[in-house]
CSV table of C-alpha atoms in Angstrom, one decimal:
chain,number,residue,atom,x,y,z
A,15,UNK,CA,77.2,98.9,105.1
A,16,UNK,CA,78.2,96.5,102.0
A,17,UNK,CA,77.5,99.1,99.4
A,18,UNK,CA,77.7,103.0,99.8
A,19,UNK,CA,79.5,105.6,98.0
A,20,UNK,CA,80.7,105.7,94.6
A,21,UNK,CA,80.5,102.2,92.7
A,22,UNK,CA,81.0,102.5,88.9
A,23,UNK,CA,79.3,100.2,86.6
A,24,UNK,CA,82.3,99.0,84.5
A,25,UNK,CA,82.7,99.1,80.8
A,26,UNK,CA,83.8,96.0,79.5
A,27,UNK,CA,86.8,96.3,77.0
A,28,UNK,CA,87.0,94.4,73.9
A,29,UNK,CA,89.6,94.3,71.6
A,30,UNK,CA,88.9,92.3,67.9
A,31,UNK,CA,85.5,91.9,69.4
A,32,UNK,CA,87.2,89.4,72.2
A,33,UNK,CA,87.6,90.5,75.9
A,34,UNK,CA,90.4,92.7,76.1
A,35,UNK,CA,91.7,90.8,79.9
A,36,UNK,CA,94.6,92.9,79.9
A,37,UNK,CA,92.8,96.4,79.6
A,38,UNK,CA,90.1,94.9,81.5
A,39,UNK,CA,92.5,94.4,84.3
A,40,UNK,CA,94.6,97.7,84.0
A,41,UNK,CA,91.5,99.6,84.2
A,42,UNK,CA,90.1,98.4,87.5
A,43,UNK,CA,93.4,98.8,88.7
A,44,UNK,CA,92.8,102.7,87.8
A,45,UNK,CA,90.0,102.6,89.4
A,46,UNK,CA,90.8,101.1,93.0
A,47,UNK,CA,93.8,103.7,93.0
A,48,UNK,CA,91.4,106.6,92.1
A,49,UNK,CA,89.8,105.7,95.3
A,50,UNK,CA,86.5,104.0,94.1
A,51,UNK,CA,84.2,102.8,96.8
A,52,UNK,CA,83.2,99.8,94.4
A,53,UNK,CA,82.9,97.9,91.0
A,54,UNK,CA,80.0,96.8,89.4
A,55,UNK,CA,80.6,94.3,86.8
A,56,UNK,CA,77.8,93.2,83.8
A,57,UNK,CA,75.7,95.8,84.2
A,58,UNK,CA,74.2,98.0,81.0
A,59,UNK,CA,77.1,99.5,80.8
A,60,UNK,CA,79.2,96.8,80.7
A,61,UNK,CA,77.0,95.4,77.5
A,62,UNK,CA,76.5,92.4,79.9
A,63,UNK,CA,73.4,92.2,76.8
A,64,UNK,CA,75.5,91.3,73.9
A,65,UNK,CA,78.0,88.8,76.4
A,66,UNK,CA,78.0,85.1,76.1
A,67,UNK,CA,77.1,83.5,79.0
A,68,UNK,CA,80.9,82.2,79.5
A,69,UNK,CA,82.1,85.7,78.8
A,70,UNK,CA,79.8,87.2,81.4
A,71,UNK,CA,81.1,84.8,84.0
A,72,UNK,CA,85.0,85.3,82.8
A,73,UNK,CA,84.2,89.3,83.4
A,74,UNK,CA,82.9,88.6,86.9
A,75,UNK,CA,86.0,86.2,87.7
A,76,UNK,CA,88.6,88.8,86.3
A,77,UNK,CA,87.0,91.2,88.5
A,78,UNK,CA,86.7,90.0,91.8
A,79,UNK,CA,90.5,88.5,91.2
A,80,UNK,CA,91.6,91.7,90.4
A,81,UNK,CA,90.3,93.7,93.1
A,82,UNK,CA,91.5,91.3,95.7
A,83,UNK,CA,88.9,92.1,98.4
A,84,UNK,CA,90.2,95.7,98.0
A,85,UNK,CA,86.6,97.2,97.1
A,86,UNK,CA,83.1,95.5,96.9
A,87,UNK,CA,82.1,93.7,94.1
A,88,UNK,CA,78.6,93.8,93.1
A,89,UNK,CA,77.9,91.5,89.9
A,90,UNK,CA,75.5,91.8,87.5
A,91,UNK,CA,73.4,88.8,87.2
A,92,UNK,CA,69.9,89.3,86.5
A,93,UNK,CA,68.1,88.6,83.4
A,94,UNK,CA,64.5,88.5,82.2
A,95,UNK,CA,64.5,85.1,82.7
A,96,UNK,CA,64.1,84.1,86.3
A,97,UNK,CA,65.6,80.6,86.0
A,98,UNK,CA,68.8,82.3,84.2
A,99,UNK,CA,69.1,84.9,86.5
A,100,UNK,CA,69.4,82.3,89.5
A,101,UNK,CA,71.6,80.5,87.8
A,102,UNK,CA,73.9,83.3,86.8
A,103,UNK,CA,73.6,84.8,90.9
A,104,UNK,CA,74.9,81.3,92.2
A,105,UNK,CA,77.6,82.0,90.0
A,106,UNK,CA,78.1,85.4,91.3
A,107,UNK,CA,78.2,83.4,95.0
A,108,UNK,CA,80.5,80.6,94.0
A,109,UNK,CA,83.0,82.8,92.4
A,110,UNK,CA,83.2,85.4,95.7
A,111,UNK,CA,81.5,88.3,94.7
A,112,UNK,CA,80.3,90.5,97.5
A,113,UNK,CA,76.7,90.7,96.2
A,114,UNK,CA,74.6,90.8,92.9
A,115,UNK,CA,73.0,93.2,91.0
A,116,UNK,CA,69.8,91.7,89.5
A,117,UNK,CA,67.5,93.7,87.1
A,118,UNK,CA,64.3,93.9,86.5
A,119,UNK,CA,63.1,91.7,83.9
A,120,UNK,CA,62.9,93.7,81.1
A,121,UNK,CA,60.8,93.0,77.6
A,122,UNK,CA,58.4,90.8,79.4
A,123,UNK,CA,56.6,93.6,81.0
A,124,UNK,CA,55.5,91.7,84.2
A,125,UNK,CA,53.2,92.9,86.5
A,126,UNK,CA,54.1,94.0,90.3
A,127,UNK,CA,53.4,90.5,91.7
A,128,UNK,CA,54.9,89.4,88.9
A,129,UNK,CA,58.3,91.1,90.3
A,130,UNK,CA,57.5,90.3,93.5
A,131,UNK,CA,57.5,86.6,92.7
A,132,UNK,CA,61.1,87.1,90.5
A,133,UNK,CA,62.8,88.0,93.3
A,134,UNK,CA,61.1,86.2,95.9
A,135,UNK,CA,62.2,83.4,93.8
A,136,UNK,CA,66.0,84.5,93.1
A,137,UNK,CA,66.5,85.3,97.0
A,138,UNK,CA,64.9,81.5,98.1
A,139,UNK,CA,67.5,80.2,95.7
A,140,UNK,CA,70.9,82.6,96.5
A,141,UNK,CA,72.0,83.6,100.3
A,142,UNK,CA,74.2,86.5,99.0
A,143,UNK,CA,73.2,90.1,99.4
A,144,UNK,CA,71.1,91.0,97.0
A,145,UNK,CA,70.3,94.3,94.8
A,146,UNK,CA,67.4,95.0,92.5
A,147,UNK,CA,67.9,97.3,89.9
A,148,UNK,CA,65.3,99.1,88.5
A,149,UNK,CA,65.2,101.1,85.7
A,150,UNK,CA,62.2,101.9,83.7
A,151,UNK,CA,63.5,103.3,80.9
A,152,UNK,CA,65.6,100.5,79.7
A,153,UNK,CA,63.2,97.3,80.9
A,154,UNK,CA,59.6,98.7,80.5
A,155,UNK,CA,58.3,98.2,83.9
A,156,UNK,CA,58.8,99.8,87.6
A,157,UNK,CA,59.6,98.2,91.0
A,158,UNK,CA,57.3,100.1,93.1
A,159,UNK,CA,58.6,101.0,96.7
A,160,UNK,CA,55.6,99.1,97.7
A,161,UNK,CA,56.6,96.0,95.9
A,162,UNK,CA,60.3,96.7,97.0
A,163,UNK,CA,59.5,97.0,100.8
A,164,UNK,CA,57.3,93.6,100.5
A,165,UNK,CA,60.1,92.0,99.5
A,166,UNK,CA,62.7,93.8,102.1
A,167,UNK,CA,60.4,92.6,104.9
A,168,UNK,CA,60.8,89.0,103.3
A,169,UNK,CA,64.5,88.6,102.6
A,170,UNK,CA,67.0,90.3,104.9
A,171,UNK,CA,69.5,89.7,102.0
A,172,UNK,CA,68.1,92.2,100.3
A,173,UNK,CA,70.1,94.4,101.0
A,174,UNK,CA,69.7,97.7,98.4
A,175,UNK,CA,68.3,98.7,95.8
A,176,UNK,CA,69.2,100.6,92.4
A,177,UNK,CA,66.9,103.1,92.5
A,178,UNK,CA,67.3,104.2,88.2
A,179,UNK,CA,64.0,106.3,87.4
A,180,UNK,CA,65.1,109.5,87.8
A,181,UNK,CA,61.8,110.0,90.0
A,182,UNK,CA,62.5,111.7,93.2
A,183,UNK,CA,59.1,111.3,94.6
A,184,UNK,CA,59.4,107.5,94.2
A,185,UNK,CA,63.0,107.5,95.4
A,186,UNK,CA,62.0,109.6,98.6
A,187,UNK,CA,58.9,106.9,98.7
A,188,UNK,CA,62.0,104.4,98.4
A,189,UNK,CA,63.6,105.8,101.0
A,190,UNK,CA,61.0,106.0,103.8
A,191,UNK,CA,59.9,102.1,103.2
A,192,UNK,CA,63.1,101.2,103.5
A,193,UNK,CA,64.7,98.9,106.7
A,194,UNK,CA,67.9,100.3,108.3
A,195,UNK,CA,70.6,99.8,106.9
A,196,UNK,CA,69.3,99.2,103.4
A,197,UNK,CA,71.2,100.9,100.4
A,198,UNK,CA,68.9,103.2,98.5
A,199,UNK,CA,71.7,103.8,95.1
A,200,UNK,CA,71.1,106.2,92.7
A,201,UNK,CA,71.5,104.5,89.1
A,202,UNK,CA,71.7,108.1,87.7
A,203,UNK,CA,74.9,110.3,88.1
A,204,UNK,CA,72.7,113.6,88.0
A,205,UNK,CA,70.5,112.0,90.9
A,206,UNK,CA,73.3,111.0,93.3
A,207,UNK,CA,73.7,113.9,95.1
A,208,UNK,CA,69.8,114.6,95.6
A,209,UNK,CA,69.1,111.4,96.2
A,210,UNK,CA,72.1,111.3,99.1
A,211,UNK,CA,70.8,114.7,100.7
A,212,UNK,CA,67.0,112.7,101.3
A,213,UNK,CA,69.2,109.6,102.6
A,214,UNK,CA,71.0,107.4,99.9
A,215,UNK,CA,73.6,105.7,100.7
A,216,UNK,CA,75.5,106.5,97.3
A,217,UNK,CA,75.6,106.3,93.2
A,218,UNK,CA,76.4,103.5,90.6
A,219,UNK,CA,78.1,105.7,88.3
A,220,UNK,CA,78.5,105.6,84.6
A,221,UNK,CA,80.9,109.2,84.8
A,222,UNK,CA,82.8,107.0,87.4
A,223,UNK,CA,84.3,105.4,84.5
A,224,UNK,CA,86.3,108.2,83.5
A,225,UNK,CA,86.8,110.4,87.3
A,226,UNK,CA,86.6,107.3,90.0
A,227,UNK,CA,88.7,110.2,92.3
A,228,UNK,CA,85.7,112.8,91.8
A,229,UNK,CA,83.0,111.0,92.0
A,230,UNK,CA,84.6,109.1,95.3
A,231,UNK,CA,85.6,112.3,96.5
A,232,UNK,CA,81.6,114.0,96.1
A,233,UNK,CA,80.9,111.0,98.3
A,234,UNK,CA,83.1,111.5,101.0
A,235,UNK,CA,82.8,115.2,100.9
A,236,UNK,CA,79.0,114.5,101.5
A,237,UNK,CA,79.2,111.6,104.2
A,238,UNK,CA,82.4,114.3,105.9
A,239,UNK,CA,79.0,117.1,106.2
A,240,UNK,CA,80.3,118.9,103.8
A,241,UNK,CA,77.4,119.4,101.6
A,242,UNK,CA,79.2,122.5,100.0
A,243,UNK,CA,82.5,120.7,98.8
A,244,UNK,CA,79.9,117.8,97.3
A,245,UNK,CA,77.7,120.3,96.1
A,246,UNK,CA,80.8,121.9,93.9
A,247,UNK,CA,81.9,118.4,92.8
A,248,UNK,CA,78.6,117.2,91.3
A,249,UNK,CA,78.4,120.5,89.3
A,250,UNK,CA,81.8,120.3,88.1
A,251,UNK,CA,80.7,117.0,86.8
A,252,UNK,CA,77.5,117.5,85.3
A,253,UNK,CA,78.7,118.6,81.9
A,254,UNK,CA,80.3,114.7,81.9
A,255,UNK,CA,77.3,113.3,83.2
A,256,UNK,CA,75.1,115.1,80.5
A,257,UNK,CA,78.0,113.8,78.0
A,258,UNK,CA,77.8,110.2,79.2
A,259,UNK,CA,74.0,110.4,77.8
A,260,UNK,CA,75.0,112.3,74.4
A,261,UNK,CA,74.4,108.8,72.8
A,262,UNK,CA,73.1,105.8,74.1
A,263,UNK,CA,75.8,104.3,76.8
A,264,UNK,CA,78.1,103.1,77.1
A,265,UNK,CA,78.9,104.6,73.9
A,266,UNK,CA,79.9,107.8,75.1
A,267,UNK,CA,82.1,106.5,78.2
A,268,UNK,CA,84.3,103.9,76.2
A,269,UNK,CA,84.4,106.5,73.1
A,270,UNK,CA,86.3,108.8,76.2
A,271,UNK,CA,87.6,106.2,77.7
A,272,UNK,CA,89.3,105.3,74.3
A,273,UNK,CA,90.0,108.8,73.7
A,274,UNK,CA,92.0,108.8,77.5
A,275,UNK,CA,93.9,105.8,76.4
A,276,UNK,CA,92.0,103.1,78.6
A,277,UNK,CA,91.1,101.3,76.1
A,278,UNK,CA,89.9,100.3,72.4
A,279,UNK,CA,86.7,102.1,71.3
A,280,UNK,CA,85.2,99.0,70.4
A,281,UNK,CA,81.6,98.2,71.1
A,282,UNK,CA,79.4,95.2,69.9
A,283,UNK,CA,76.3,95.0,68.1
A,284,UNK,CA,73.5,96.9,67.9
A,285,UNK,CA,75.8,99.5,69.4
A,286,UNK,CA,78.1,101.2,67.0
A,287,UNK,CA,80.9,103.9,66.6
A,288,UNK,CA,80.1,107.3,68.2
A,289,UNK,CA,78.4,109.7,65.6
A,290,UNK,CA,81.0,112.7,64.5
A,291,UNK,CA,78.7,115.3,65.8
A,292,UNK,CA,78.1,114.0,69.2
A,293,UNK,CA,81.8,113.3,69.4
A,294,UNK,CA,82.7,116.2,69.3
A,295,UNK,CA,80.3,117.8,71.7
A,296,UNK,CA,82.2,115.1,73.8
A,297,UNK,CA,85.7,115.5,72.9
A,298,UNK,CA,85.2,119.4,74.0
A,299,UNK,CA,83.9,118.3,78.2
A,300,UNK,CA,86.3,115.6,78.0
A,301,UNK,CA,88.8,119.3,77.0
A,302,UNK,CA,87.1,121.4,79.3
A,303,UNK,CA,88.0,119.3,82.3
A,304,UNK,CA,91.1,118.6,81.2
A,305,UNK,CA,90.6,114.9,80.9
A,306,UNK,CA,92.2,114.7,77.3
């Protein structure tokens, strides 16, 4: 299966509001040590929003060279904008990623067939594995597992989904209208194990960012049928995972991952320096699991 396990969605390091390559570069390095199961470039937390269109493909690029075929590389690519997003996935192809991540279109608010139709169109035009991403809190409209499975029937390059509503009725709907060997992902850390138990294949992590090693390790404790050991791993970790949401992310995870000495705390417009207050609720997890 391409993607399974533990895949964190990157924060992208900037330094004087420029990609910080080297930082960039040591950090993924961190993360393929730590035993990540894969990296997930441009994605919300990443800021992919607020990146030019030749930064986002530099990130993707710095990636993929970086990880050397070591770990799956799923690259964001979507947009709102159907004809951007196929353009930005045949980049994602050309410059060897293992697969994009496409989100749902967000501010346009279309309807079901109108989602259908986005991706219909995006998988007629790419060859790559393919993953939706939905997430209803961010874009303003649902992929519905009926939608989904219409398209799955479609497009055997579809290969997963990122399944980001913290609904486990329509994840478990997700789940059963799925084709074998499809990747049901949680988008939500505090979902992953759930979400595994009822036949995920795995998370796209924010917390990742900061314990690649732990959250790989939940993973392999779970897929090892040892529901216990994964059991005590995710509630070790849900203090981080509540953290990671103290603010809107990636705030949180660069402000730690700053705070670690990863990298510079620097985040672009609209988002802006952590608030006192909620740092410090963060700087005493990021204490209590001895992470600082």
């Amino acid at each position: 299966m391409l993607f399974s396990g533990a895949m964190t969605a990157l924060v992208t390091p900037f330094k004087n509001n420029a990609l910080d390559e080297e930082a960039y570069r040591n950090f993924i390095e961190f993360q393929i040590t730590e035993g990540i199961h894969g990296l997930v470039p441009c994605g919300t937390t990443g800021e992919s929003a607020t990146l030019s269109h030749e930064e986002h493909e530099r990130v993707i690029e710095i990636c993929i060279d970086q990880a050397k075929g070591r770990v799956p590389v799923l690259a964001g690519a979507g947009s709102n904008n159907t004809i951007e997003a196929i353009r930005l996935t045949r980049f994602a192809q050309k410059a060897g990623a293992t697969g994009a991540l496409l989100i749902t279109p967000y501010y346009n608010k279309p309807t079901q067939e109108g989602l259908f139709q986005h991706y219909k169109a995006i998988a007629e035009a790419v060859d790559m594995p393919l993953v939706p991403y939905n997430v209803p809190g961010r874009t303003g409209c649902n992929l519905l597992p009926e939608t989904l499975a219409r398209l799955t029937k479609m497009f055997s390059h579809i290969v997963g989904v990122k399944e980001a509503t913290g609904d486990m009725a329509q994840g478990s709907k997700t789940l059963s209208s799925s084709p074998a060997n499809f990747s049901v992902l949680s988008g939500d850390d505090f979902t992953a194990l759930p979400l595994m138990a009822m036949g995920g294949k795995g998370v796209i992590s924010v917390t990742s960012n900061l314990v690649p090693g732990r959250m790989a390790a939940m993973c392999n404790a779970f897929n090892k049928g040892d529901v216990a050991e994964s059991a005590r791993i995710h509630h070790e970790l849900f203090p981080l995972h509540e953290a990671m949401f103290f603010e809107s992310n990636p705030i949180p995870a660069k402000t730690a991952l700053h705070l670690m000495g990863k990298m510079e705390a620097e985040m672009r417009l609209p988002l802006c320096p952590m608030g006192e207050p909620a740092k410090e609720k963060l700087v005493a997890v990021l204490r209590q699991l001895k992470l600082i």
